[in-house]
Amino acid sequence: MDRIDSKIRLRRLRKSKNIRSLVRETRLNISDFIYPLFVVEGENIKKEIPSLKENYHFSIDKLEDEIRELSDLGIKAVILFGLPKYKDECGSASYMDDGIVQKAIRKVKEVDSEMVVITDVCMCSYTSHGHCGILSEDGELLNDETLEYLSKIAVSHAKAGADMVAPSDMMDFRIEHMRNELDDNGYTNVSIMAYSAKYASAFYGPFRDAADSAPSFGDRKTYQMDPANSNEAIRECELDINEGADIIMVKPALSYLDVIRRAKDTFNMHMCAYSVSGEYAMLKNAVDVGLLSESAIEESLISIKRAGADMIITYFAKYMAKKLKNETCRA
Ligand code: PBG
């Protein structure tokens, strides 16, 4: 019993709530969160998304109240997804000046000029086939042809006032192409948040209902990553950083915490993790039916931050903002 480690009792620092708080290594903060918003054409629409409870489709005129609520809660960043008026082979509704996302960007900035506006840059919600780019006649996704369109979308978002564009398509060279096009058009101050390690995941299911973006045939495995690979994720991140990404992202989050940690340790870059729709749906439904206690939500988010994410895109952003606010009030 005189070995030194017999003197060490780690439970001492777990004795009380306030001691635990003193030695806590990871804390969630309202400024960690980015809230996804889905915008639709039409008027007077605020309609709950069945697959993503307590998240809504908003028409532009209904965005104002939502943005005010987010600002009041202390949420500082949103990521926008749009459901367009029409779809075609090359997703042309995605880069129009009066496209749904372009209108939403202007609206958000009008209501709160300080709200950080990030836009998802992809074509899957805008193409008639639901794939993330331009298809050849035999249904192959053409990489280099797609780059032109993605950059066009990014420039149109920048023009409408976006602070940051977030390409989620997984084409090769898209960051380089987009950075060049943004710079050539005078948008050197618009940042790129790259969905660098984006996996071909079943956890996007509820989102595809929300964004009406499921592929009409096949899957996304020729462009999104194989869930079994992590060395390749590091190569994806490295390429995006070299091509000019300002922030790199791992997506999904909960099943890929090791990838988040590895990327953070390897690059020391600003890192985002996207806690995707399937993660939200699992937790939300389990909590709602009483299978899990509500604290599972915070525990999951803190695990993502502990793994190395500096910021988290989450459908729980409002929930967490309310929770953190209450805790501060009580302290
Ligand atoms: C668009 C895109 C997707 C998600 C974000 N951007 C869907 C996909 O790649 O199929 C998923 C987000 C989520 O599940 O919450 N490419």
CSV table of N, CA and C in Angstrom, one decimal, residues 84-95 122-142 145-150 152-153 215-217 220 223:
chain,number,residue,atom,x,y,z
A,84,PRO,N,-35.4,24.3,-54.8
A,84,PRO,CA,-35.6,25.2,-55.9
A,84,PRO,C,-37.0,25.1,-56.5
A,85,LYS,N,-37.3,26.1,-57.3
A,85,LYS,CA,-38.6,26.2,-58.1
A,85,LYS,C,-38.7,25.0,-59.0
A,86,TYR,N,-37.6,24.7,-59.7
A,86,TYR,CA,-37.6,23.6,-60.7
A,86,TYR,C,-36.2,22.9,-60.7
A,87,LYS,N,-36.2,21.7,-61.3
A,87,LYS,CA,-35.0,21.0,-61.4
A,87,LYS,C,-34.7,20.7,-62.9
A,88,ASP,N,-33.5,20.7,-63.3
A,88,ASP,CA,-33.1,20.2,-64.6
A,88,ASP,C,-31.8,19.4,-64.6
A,89,GLU,N,-31.4,19.0,-65.8
A,89,GLU,CA,-30.2,18.2,-65.9
A,89,GLU,C,-28.9,18.8,-65.3
A,90,CYS,N,-28.8,20.1,-65.4
A,90,CYS,CA,-27.6,20.8,-64.9
A,90,CYS,C,-27.9,21.7,-63.7
A,91,GLY,N,-29.0,21.5,-63.1
A,91,GLY,CA,-29.2,22.2,-61.8
A,91,GLY,C,-29.2,23.7,-62.0
A,92,SER,N,-29.8,24.3,-63.1
A,92,SER,CA,-29.6,25.7,-63.3
A,92,SER,C,-30.2,26.6,-62.3
A,93,ALA,N,-31.2,26.1,-61.5
A,93,ALA,CA,-31.8,27.0,-60.5
A,93,ALA,C,-30.8,27.3,-59.4
A,94,SER,N,-29.7,26.6,-59.4
A,94,SER,CA,-28.8,26.7,-58.2
A,94,SER,C,-27.9,28.0,-58.3
A,95,TYR,N,-27.7,28.6,-59.5
A,95,TYR,CA,-26.8,29.7,-59.6
A,95,TYR,C,-27.5,31.0,-60.2
A,122,CYS,N,-23.8,22.6,-53.7
A,122,CYS,CA,-24.0,21.2,-54.3
A,122,CYS,C,-25.1,21.3,-55.3
A,123,MET,N,-25.2,20.3,-56.1
A,123,MET,CA,-26.2,20.3,-57.1
A,123,MET,C,-27.4,19.3,-56.9
A,124,CYS,N,-27.2,18.4,-55.9
A,124,CYS,CA,-28.2,17.3,-55.8
A,124,CYS,C,-29.7,17.7,-55.6
A,125,SER,N,-29.9,18.9,-54.9
A,125,SER,CA,-31.3,19.3,-54.8
A,125,SER,C,-31.8,20.0,-56.0
A,126,TYR,N,-30.9,20.3,-57.0
A,126,TYR,CA,-31.3,21.1,-58.1
A,126,TYR,C,-31.3,20.3,-59.4
A,127,THR,N,-30.7,19.1,-59.4
A,127,THR,CA,-30.7,18.3,-60.7
A,127,THR,C,-31.9,17.4,-60.7
A,128,SER,N,-32.4,17.1,-61.9
A,128,SER,CA,-33.5,16.3,-62.1
A,128,SER,C,-33.2,14.8,-61.7
A,129,HIS,N,-31.9,14.4,-61.8
A,129,HIS,CA,-31.5,13.1,-61.4
A,129,HIS,C,-31.0,12.9,-60.0
A,130,GLY,N,-30.9,14.1,-59.3
A,130,GLY,CA,-30.5,14.0,-57.9
A,130,GLY,C,-29.1,13.7,-57.6
A,131,HIS,N,-28.2,13.7,-58.6
A,131,HIS,CA,-26.8,13.5,-58.3
A,131,HIS,C,-26.1,14.9,-58.2
A,132,CYS,N,-24.9,14.8,-57.6
A,132,CYS,CA,-24.3,16.1,-57.2
A,132,CYS,C,-23.5,16.8,-58.3
A,133,GLY,N,-23.8,16.5,-59.6
A,133,GLY,CA,-23.1,17.1,-60.6
A,133,GLY,C,-23.7,16.8,-62.0
A,134,ILE,N,-22.8,17.0,-63.0
A,134,ILE,CA,-23.2,16.7,-64.4
A,134,ILE,C,-23.0,15.3,-64.8
A,135,LEU,N,-24.0,14.7,-65.4
A,135,LEU,CA,-23.9,13.3,-65.8
A,135,LEU,C,-23.5,13.1,-67.3
A,136,SER,N,-22.8,12.1,-67.6
A,136,SER,CA,-22.5,11.7,-69.0
A,136,SER,C,-23.8,11.0,-69.5
A,137,GLU,N,-23.8,10.7,-70.8
A,137,GLU,CA,-25.0,10.0,-71.3
A,137,GLU,C,-25.2,8.6,-70.7
A,138,ASP,N,-24.1,8.0,-70.3
A,138,ASP,CA,-24.3,6.7,-69.6
A,138,ASP,C,-24.4,6.8,-68.1
A,139,GLY,N,-24.6,8.0,-67.6
A,139,GLY,CA,-24.9,8.1,-66.2
A,139,GLY,C,-23.7,8.2,-65.2
A,140,GLU,N,-22.6,8.5,-65.8
A,140,GLU,CA,-21.4,8.7,-65.0
A,140,GLU,C,-21.2,10.1,-64.6
A,141,LEU,N,-20.9,10.3,-63.3
A,141,LEU,CA,-20.7,11.7,-62.9
A,141,LEU,C,-19.4,12.3,-63.4
A,142,LEU,N,-19.5,13.4,-64.2
A,142,LEU,CA,-18.3,14.0,-64.8
A,142,LEU,C,-17.7,15.0,-63.9
A,145,GLU,N,-16.3,18.7,-65.7
A,145,GLU,CA,-17.5,19.5,-66.2
A,145,GLU,C,-18.3,20.1,-65.0
A,146,THR,N,-18.3,19.3,-63.9
A,146,THR,CA,-19.1,19.7,-62.7
A,146,THR,C,-18.5,20.9,-62.1
A,147,LEU,N,-17.1,21.0,-62.1
A,147,LEU,CA,-16.4,22.1,-61.4
A,147,LEU,C,-16.9,23.4,-61.9
A,148,GLU,N,-17.1,23.6,-63.2
A,148,GLU,CA,-17.6,24.9,-63.7
A,148,GLU,C,-18.9,25.3,-63.0
A,149,TYR,N,-19.8,24.3,-62.8
A,149,TYR,CA,-21.1,24.6,-62.2
A,149,TYR,C,-21.0,25.0,-60.8
A,150,LEU,N,-20.2,24.2,-60.1
A,150,LEU,CA,-20.0,24.4,-58.6
A,150,LEU,C,-19.5,25.8,-58.4
A,152,LYS,N,-19.7,28.3,-60.3
A,152,LYS,CA,-20.8,29.3,-60.7
A,152,LYS,C,-21.7,29.5,-59.5
A,153,ILE,N,-22.1,28.4,-58.8
A,153,ILE,CA,-23.0,28.5,-57.7
A,153,ILE,C,-22.3,29.3,-56.6
A,215,PRO,N,-30.7,10.6,-54.9
A,215,PRO,CA,-30.5,10.2,-56.3
A,215,PRO,C,-31.6,9.4,-56.9
A,216,SER,N,-32.0,9.7,-58.1
A,216,SER,CA,-33.1,8.9,-58.7
A,216,SER,C,-32.6,7.5,-59.2
A,217,PHE,N,-31.3,7.3,-59.3
A,217,PHE,CA,-30.8,6.0,-59.5
A,217,PHE,C,-29.4,5.9,-58.9
A,220,ARG,N,-24.1,7.4,-54.2
A,220,ARG,CA,-23.1,8.4,-54.3
A,220,ARG,C,-21.7,7.8,-54.1
A,223,TYR,N,-18.3,9.1,-55.7
A,223,TYR,CA,-17.7,10.4,-55.3
A,223,TYR,C,-17.6,10.5,-53.8
